[in-house]
CSV table of C-alpha atoms in Angstrom, one decimal:
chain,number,residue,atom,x,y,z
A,9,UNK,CA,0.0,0.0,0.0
A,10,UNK,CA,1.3,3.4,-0.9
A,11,UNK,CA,1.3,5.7,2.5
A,12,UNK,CA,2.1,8.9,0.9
A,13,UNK,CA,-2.2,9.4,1.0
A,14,UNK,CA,-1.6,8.1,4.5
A,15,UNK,CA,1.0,11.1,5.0
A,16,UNK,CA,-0.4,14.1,3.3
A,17,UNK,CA,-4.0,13.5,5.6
A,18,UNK,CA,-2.3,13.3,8.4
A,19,UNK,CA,-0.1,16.2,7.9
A,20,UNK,CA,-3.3,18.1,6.8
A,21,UNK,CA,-4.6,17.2,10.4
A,22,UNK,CA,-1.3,18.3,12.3
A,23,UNK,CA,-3.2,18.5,16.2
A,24,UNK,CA,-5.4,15.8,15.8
A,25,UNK,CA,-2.3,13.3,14.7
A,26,UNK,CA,0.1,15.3,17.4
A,27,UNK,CA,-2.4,14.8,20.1
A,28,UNK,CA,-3.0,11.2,19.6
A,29,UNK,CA,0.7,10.4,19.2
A,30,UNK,CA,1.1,12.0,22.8
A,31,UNK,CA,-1.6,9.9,24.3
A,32,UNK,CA,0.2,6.8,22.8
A,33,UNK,CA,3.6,8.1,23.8
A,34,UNK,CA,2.7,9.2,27.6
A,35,UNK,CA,1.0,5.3,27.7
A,36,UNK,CA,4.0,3.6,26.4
A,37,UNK,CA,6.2,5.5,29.1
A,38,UNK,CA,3.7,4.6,32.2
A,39,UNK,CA,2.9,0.9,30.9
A,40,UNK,CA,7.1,0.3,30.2
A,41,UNK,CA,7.4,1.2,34.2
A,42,UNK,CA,4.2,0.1,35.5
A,43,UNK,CA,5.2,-3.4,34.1
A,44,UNK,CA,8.4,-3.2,35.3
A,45,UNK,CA,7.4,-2.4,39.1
A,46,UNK,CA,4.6,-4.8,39.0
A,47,UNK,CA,7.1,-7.7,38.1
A,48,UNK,CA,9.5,-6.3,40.0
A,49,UNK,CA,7.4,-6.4,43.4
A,50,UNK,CA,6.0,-9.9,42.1
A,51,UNK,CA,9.8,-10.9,41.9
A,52,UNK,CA,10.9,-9.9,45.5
A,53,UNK,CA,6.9,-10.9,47.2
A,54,UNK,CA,8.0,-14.8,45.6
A,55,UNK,CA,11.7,-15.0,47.0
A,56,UNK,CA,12.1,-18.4,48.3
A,57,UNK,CA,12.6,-18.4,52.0
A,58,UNK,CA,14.6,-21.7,52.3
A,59,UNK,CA,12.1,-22.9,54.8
A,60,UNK,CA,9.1,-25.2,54.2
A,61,UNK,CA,6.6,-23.2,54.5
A,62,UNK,CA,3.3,-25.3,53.8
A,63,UNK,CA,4.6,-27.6,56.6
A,64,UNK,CA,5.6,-24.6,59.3
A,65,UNK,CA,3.3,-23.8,62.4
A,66,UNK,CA,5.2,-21.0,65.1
A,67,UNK,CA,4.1,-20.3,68.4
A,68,UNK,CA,5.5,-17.8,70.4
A,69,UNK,CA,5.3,-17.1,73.9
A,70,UNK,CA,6.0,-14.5,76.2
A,71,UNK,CA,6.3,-14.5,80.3
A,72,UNK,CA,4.7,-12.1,82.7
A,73,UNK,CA,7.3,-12.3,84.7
A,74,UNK,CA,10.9,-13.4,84.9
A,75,UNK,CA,11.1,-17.7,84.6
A,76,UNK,CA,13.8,-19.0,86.6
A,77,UNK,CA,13.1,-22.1,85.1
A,78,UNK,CA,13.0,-20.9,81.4
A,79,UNK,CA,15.2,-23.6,80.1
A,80,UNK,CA,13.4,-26.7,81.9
A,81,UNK,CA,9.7,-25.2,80.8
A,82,UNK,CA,11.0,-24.9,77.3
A,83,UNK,CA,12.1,-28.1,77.2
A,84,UNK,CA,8.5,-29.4,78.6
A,85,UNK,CA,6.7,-27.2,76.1
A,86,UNK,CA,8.7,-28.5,73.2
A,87,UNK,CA,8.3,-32.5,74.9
A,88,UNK,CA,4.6,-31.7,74.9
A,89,UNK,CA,4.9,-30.7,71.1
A,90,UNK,CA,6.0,-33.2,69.6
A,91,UNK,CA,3.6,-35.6,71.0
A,92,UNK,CA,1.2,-33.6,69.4
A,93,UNK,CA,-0.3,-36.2,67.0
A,94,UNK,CA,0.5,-35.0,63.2
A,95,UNK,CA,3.4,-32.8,64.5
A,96,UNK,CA,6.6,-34.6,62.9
A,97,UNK,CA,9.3,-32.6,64.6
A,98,UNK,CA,9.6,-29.6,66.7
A,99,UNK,CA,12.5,-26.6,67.6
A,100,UNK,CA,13.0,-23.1,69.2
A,101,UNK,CA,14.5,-20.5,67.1
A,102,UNK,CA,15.2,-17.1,68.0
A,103,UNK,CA,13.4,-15.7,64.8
A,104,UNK,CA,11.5,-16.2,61.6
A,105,UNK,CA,10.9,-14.7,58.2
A,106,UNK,CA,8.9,-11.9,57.4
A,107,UNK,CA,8.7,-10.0,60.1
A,108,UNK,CA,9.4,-10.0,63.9
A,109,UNK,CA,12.8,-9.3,65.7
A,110,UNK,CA,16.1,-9.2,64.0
A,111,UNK,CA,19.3,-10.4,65.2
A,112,UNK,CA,22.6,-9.5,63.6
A,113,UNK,CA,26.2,-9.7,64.1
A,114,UNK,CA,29.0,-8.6,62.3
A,115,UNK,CA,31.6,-11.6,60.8
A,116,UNK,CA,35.4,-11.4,61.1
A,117,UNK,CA,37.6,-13.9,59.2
A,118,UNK,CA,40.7,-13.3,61.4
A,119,UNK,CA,40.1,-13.2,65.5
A,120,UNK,CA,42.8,-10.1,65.1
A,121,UNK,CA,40.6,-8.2,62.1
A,122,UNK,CA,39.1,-4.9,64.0
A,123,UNK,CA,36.7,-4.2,61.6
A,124,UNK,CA,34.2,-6.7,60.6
A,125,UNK,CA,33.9,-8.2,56.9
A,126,UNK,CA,30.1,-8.4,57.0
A,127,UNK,CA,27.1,-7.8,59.2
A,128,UNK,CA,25.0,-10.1,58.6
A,129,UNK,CA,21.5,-12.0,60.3
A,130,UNK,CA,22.1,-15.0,62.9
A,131,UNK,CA,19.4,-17.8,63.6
A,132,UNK,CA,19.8,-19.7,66.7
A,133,UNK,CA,18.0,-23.3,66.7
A,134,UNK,CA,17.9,-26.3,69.0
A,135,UNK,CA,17.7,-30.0,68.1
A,136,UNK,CA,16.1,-31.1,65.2
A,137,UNK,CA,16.2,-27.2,63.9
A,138,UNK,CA,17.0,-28.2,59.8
A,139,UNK,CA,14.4,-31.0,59.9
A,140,UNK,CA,11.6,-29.1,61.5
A,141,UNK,CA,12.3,-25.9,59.3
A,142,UNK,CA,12.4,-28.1,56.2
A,143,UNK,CA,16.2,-26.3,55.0
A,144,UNK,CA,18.1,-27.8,52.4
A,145,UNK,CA,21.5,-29.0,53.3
A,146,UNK,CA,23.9,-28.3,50.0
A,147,UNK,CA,27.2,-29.0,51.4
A,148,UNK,CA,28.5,-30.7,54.6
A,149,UNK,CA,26.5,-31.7,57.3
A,150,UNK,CA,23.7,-31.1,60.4
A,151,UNK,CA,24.9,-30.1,63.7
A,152,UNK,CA,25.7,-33.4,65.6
A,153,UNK,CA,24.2,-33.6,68.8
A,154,UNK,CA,27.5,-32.7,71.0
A,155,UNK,CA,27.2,-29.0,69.5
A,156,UNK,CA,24.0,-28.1,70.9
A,157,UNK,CA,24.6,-25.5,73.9
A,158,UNK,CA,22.3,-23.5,76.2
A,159,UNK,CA,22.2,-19.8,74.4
A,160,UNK,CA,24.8,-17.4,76.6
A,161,UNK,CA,26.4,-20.7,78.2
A,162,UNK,CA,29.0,-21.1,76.5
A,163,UNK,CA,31.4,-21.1,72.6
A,164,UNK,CA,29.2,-22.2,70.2
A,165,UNK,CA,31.6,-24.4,67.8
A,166,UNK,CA,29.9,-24.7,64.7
A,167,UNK,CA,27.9,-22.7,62.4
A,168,UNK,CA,25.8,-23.3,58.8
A,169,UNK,CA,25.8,-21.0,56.7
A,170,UNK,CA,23.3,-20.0,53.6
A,171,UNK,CA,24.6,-20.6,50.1
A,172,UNK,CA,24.9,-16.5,49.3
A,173,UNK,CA,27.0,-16.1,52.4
A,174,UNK,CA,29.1,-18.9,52.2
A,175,UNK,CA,29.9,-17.4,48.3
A,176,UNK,CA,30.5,-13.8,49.5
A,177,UNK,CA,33.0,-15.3,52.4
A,178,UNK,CA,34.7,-17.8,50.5
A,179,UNK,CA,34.4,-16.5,46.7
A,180,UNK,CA,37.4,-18.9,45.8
A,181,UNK,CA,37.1,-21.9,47.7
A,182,UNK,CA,35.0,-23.8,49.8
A,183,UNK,CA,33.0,-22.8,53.0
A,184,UNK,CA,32.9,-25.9,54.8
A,185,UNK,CA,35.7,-26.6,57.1
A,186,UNK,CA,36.4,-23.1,57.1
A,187,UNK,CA,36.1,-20.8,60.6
A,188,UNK,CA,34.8,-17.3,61.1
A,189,UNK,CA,34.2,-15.0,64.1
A,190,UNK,CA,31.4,-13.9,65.3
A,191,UNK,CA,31.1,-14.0,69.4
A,192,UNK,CA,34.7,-13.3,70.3
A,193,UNK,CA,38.2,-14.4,69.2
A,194,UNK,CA,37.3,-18.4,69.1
A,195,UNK,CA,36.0,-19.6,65.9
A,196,UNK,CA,33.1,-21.1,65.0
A,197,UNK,CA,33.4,-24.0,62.0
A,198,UNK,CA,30.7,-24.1,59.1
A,199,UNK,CA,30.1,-27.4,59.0
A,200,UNK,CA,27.0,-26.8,56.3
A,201,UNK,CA,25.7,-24.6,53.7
A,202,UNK,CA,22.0,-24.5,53.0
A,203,UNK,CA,20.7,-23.1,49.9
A,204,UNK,CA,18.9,-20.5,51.1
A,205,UNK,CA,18.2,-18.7,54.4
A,206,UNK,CA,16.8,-15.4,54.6
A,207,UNK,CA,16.8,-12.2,56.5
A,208,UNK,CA,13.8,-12.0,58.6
A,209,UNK,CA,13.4,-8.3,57.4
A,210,UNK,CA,14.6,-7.9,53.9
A,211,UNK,CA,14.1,-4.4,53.9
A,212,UNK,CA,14.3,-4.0,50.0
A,213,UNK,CA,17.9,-5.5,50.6
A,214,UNK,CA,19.3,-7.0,46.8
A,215,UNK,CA,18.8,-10.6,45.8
A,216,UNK,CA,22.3,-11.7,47.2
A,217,UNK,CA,22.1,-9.5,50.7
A,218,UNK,CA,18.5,-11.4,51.4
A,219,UNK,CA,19.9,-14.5,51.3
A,220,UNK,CA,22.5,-13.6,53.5
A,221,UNK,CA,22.6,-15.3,57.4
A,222,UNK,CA,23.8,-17.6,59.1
A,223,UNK,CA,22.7,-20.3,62.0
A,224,UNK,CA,24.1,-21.6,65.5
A,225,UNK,CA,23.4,-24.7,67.4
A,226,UNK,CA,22.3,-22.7,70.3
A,227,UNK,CA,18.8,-22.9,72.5
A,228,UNK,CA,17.2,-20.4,72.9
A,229,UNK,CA,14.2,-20.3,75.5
A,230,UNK,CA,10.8,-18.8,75.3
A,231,UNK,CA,11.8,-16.1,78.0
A,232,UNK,CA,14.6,-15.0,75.7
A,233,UNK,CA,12.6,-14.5,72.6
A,234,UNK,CA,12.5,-18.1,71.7
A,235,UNK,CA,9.6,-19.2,69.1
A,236,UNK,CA,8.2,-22.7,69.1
A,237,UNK,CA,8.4,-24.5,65.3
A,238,UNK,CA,6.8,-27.2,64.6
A,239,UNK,CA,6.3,-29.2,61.3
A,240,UNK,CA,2.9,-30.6,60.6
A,241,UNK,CA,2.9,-33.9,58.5
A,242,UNK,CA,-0.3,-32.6,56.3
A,243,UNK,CA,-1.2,-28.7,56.0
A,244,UNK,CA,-4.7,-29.1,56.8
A,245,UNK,CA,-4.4,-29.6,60.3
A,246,UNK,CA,-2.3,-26.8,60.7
A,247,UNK,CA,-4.7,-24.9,62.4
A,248,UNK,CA,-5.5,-27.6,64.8
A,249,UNK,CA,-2.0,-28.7,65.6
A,250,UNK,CA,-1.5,-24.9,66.8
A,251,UNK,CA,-4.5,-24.9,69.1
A,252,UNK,CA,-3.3,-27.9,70.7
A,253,UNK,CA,0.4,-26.6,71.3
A,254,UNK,CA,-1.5,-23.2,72.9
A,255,UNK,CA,-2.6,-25.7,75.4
A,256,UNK,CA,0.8,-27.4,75.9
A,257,UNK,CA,2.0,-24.0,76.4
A,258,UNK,CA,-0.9,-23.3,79.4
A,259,UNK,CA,-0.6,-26.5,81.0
A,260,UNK,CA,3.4,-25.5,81.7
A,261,UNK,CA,5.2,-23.2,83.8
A,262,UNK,CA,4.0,-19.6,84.5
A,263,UNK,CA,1.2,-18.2,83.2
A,264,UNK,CA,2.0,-16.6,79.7
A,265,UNK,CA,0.9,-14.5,77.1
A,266,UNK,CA,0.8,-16.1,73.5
A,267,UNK,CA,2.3,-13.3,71.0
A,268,UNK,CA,-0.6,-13.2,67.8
A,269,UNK,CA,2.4,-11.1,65.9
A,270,UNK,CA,5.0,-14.4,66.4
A,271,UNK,CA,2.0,-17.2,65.8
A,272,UNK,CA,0.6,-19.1,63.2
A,273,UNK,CA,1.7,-20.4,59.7
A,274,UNK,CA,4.7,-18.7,57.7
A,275,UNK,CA,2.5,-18.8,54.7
A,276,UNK,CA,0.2,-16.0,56.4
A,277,UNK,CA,3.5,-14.4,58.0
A,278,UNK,CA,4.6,-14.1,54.3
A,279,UNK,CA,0.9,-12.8,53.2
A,280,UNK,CA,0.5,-9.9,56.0
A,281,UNK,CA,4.5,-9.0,55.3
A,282,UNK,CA,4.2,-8.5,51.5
A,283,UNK,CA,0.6,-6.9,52.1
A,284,UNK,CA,1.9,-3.3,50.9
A,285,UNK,CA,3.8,-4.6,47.6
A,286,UNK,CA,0.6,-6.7,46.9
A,287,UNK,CA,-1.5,-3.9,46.9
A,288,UNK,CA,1.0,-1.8,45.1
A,289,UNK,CA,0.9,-4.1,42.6
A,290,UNK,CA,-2.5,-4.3,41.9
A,291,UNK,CA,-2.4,-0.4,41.7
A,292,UNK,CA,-0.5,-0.4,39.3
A,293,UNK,CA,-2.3,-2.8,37.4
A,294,UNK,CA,-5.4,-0.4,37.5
A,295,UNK,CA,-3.4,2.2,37.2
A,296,UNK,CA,-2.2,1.0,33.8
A,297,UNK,CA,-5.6,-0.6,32.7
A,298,UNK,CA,-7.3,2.6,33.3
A,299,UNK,CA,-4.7,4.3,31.0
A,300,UNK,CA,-4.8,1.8,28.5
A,301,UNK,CA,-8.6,2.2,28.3
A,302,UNK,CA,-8.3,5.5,28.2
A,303,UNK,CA,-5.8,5.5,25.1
A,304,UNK,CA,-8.2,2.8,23.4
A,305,UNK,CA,-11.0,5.5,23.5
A,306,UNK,CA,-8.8,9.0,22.1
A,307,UNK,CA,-8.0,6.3,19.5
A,308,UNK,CA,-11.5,5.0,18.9
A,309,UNK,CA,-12.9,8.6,19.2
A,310,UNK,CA,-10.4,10.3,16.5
A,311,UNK,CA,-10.4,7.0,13.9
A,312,UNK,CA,-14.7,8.1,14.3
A,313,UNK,CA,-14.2,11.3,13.8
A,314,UNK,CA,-12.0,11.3,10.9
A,315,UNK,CA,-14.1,8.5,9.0
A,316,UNK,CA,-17.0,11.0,9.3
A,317,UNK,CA,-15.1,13.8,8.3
A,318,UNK,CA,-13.4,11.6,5.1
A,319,UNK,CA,-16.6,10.4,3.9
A,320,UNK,CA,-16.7,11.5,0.2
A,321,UNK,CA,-13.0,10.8,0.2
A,322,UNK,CA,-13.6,7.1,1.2
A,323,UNK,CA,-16.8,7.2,-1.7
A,324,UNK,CA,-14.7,8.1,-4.3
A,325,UNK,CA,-11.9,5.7,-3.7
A,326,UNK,CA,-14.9,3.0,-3.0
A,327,UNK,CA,-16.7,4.3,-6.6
A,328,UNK,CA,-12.4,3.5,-8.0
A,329,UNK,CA,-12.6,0.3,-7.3
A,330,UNK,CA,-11.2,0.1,-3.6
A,331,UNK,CA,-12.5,-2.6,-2.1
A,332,UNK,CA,-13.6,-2.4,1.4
A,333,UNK,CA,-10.2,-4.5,2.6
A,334,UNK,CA,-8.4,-2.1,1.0
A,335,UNK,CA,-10.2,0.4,2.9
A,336,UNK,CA,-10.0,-1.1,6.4
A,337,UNK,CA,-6.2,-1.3,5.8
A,338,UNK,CA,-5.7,2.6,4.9
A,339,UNK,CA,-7.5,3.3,8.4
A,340,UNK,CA,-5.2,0.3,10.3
A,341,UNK,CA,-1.8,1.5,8.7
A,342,UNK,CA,-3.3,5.0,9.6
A,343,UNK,CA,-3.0,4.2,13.5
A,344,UNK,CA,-0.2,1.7,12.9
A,345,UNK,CA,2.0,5.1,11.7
A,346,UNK,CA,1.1,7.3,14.7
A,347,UNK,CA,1.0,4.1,17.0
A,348,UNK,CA,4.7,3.5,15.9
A,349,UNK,CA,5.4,7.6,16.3
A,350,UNK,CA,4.3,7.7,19.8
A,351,UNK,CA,6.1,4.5,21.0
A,352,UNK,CA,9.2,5.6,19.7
A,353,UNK,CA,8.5,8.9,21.8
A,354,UNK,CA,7.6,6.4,24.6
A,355,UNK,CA,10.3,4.7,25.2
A,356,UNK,CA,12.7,7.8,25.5
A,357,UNK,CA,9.4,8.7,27.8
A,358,UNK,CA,10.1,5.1,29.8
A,359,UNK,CA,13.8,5.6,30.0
A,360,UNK,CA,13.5,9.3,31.3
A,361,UNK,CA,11.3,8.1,33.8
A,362,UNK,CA,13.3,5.4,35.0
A,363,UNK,CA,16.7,7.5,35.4
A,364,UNK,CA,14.0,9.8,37.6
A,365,UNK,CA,13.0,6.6,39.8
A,366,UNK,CA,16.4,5.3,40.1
A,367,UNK,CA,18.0,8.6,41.3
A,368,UNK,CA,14.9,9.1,43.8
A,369,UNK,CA,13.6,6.0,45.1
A,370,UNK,CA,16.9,3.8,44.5
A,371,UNK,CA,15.3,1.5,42.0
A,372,UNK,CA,17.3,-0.4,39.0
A,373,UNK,CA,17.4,0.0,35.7
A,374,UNK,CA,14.5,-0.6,33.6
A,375,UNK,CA,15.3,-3.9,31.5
A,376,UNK,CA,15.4,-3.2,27.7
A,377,UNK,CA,12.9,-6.2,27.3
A,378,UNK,CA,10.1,-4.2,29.1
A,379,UNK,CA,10.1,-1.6,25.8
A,380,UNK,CA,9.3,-4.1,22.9
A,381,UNK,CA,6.9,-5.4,25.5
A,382,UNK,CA,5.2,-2.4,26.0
A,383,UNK,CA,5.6,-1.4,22.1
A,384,UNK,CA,3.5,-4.9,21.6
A,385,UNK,CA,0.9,-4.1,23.8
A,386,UNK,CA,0.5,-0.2,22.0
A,387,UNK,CA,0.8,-1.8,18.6
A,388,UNK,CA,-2.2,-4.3,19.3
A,389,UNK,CA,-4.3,-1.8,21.3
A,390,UNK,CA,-4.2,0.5,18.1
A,391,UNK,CA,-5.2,-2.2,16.0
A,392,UNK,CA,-7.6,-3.3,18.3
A,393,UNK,CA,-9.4,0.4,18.7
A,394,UNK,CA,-9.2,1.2,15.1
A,395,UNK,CA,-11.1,-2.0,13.9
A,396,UNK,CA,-14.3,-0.9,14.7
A,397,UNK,CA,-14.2,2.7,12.9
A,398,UNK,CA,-12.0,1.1,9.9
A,399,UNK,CA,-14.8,-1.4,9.3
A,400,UNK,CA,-17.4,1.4,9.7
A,401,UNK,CA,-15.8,3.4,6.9
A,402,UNK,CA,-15.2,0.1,4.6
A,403,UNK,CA,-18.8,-0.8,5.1
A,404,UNK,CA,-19.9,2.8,3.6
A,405,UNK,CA,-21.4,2.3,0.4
A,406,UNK,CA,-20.3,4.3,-2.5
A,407,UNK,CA,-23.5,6.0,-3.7
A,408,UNK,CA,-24.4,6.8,-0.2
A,409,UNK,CA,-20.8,8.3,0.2
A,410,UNK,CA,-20.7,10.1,-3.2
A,411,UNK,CA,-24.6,12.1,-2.3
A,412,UNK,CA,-23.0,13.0,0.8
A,413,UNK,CA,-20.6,15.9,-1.0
């Protein structure tokens, strides 16, 4: 098809054309980024925690008063657990993912080094702490049972260590067998690396820096901040399972409070932590819907308007011998001109925009695939728009067309 026709009308309609490339232009610049932040919020809401979540029950309690007896009424509590029927296994840990308290400590690799090489997140676990959690041991081995001390009683000997960390300590060489320094100048052996093991508060950290801690054969008890784990054989008695270890927890010890913010399954702990990037998604799903509507309509409403206005035009070529294909591809390669005009616009738009969002809000770069993406979806929606008023104007007949002069 020849598009100098195609050129000369749209020249002769200079705003019209300029406004409609703007519309597609501004749309091609939100979508590009809308896209972008939706699947970059859906990538960092569905990083892998390590443990096994569909399995996981916590329950955390908290003391009135001081326990002189923490240690033994942990120990009952966690007895009374695992003879819970459909509990498989059952450990204390200090703290869990997505949300909660954090515990760090900075990593030396030389008992003499004064600064540290890393601050990074440290889990503390009794017996049975990889089975119940569900982690996956990549290298080396558990902690053997001779490791195991009472938290603040004494050198913890060993440590695991999650894949990332293990990489960013030991680039060259491997982890296991290898000692670092965390709680004074004795070192503690990694004796494991697990694939992954995140920080309970990610705090927008980078792929690598969330999948950074580390975990001690160390008990700690409920009076110290110590949250019951346990792992359910099937995830439908979940619920159940944690009822009954409320009532272990009340037939032991001192009367305690049972903390709602540290109970229940990590699936929901996940749910209520990535609540504000869920919704933040979904905004920017209207967001861009609602824009993309919008940009069908200027197109629908201006492919209308200049079919009414080309009337006789569109007779006479009809009374030449066009035939109505021929007509309802003038009107597509019409929008398929100023759809290609204002993507190209766009995607300097999308770029701009991005280097504005990276130096503000510490985002990264938009990925080059996002911009064919977006040109697809522009491209399409033209098409889409224009069909109706292209197939209005082939449909004209050519007597009615030519009377209309």
């Amino acid at each position: 098809m020849d598009i100098r026709p195609i050129l000369s009308t749209l020249l002769r309609h200079k705003t019209a054309a300029a406004l409609i490339v703007l519309e597609i232009a501004l749309s091609c610049a939100i979508v590009c980024n809308a896209l972008f932040l939706i699947g970059n919020r859906l990538d960092h809401m569905q990083r892998p925690s390590g443990f096994d979540e569909a399995h996981l029950v916590f329950v955390k309690a908290s003391g009135i008063t001081k326990d002189e007896e923490a240690r033994a009424v942990t120990r009952a509590d966690l007895d009374g657990m695992r003879a819970i029927p459909g509990v498989d296994s059952a450990t204390v840990i200090n703290q869990i993912p997505f949300g909660g308290s954090v515990w760090m400590s900075g990593i030396k690799l030389r008992p003499e080094q004064e600064d540290s090489t890393l601050s990074t997140t440290n889990y503390m676990v009794s017996e049975d702490g990889l089975k119940t959690l569900g982690l996956r041991l990549l290298e080396g081995r558990d902690f053997a049972a001779s490791e195991y001390v009472d938290d603040g009683a004494g050198w913890i000997p060993s440590v695991i260590v999650s894949k990332a960390l293990a990489q960013r300590l030991f680039p060259d060489q491997g982890a296991v067998g290898q000692s670092i320094y965390v709680f004074g100048d004795k070192p503690h052996r990694i004796v494991g690396v697990v694939e992954h093991l995140p920080r309970p508060r990610d705090g927008g950290a980078s792929a690598a820096e969330y999948d950074m801690s580390m975990l001690f054969p160390s008990r700690v008890t409920y009076s110290d901040g110590g949250t019951y784990a346990l792992r359910v054989h099937d995830p439908a008695r979940r619920a159940a399972v944690l009822e009954q270890a409320k009532r272990v927890i009340a037939a032991h010890g001192p009367t305690r409070i049972i903390s709602k913010g540290g109970t229940g399954t990590l699936e929901d702990k996940r749910a209520r932590y990535y609540r504000n990037d869920r919704a933040m998604a979904w905004l920017l799903v209207a967001v861009s819907a609602a824009l993309l509507v919008v940009t069908a309509l200027g197109i629908i409403g201006l492919a209308s308007f200049w079919v009414a206005q080309r009337t006789r035009q569109i007779g006479v070529r009809r009374a030449l011998g066009a035939t109505q294909g021929q007509i309802l591809r003038y009107f597509q390669t019409e929008n398929f001109i100023l759809a290609t005009l204002g993507i190209v616009l766009g995607m300097v738009l999308a770029y701009a925009i991005n280097q504005l969002l990276m130096s503000k809000y510490e985002l990264p770069r938009l990925p080059l695939v996002y911009l064919p993406v977006g040109a697809i979806l522009l491209w399409l929606l033209g098409q889409i728009a224009v069909l109706w008023p292209a197939r209005r104007a082939a449909a004209v007949p050519p007597a009615i067309a030519t009377r209309s002069a």
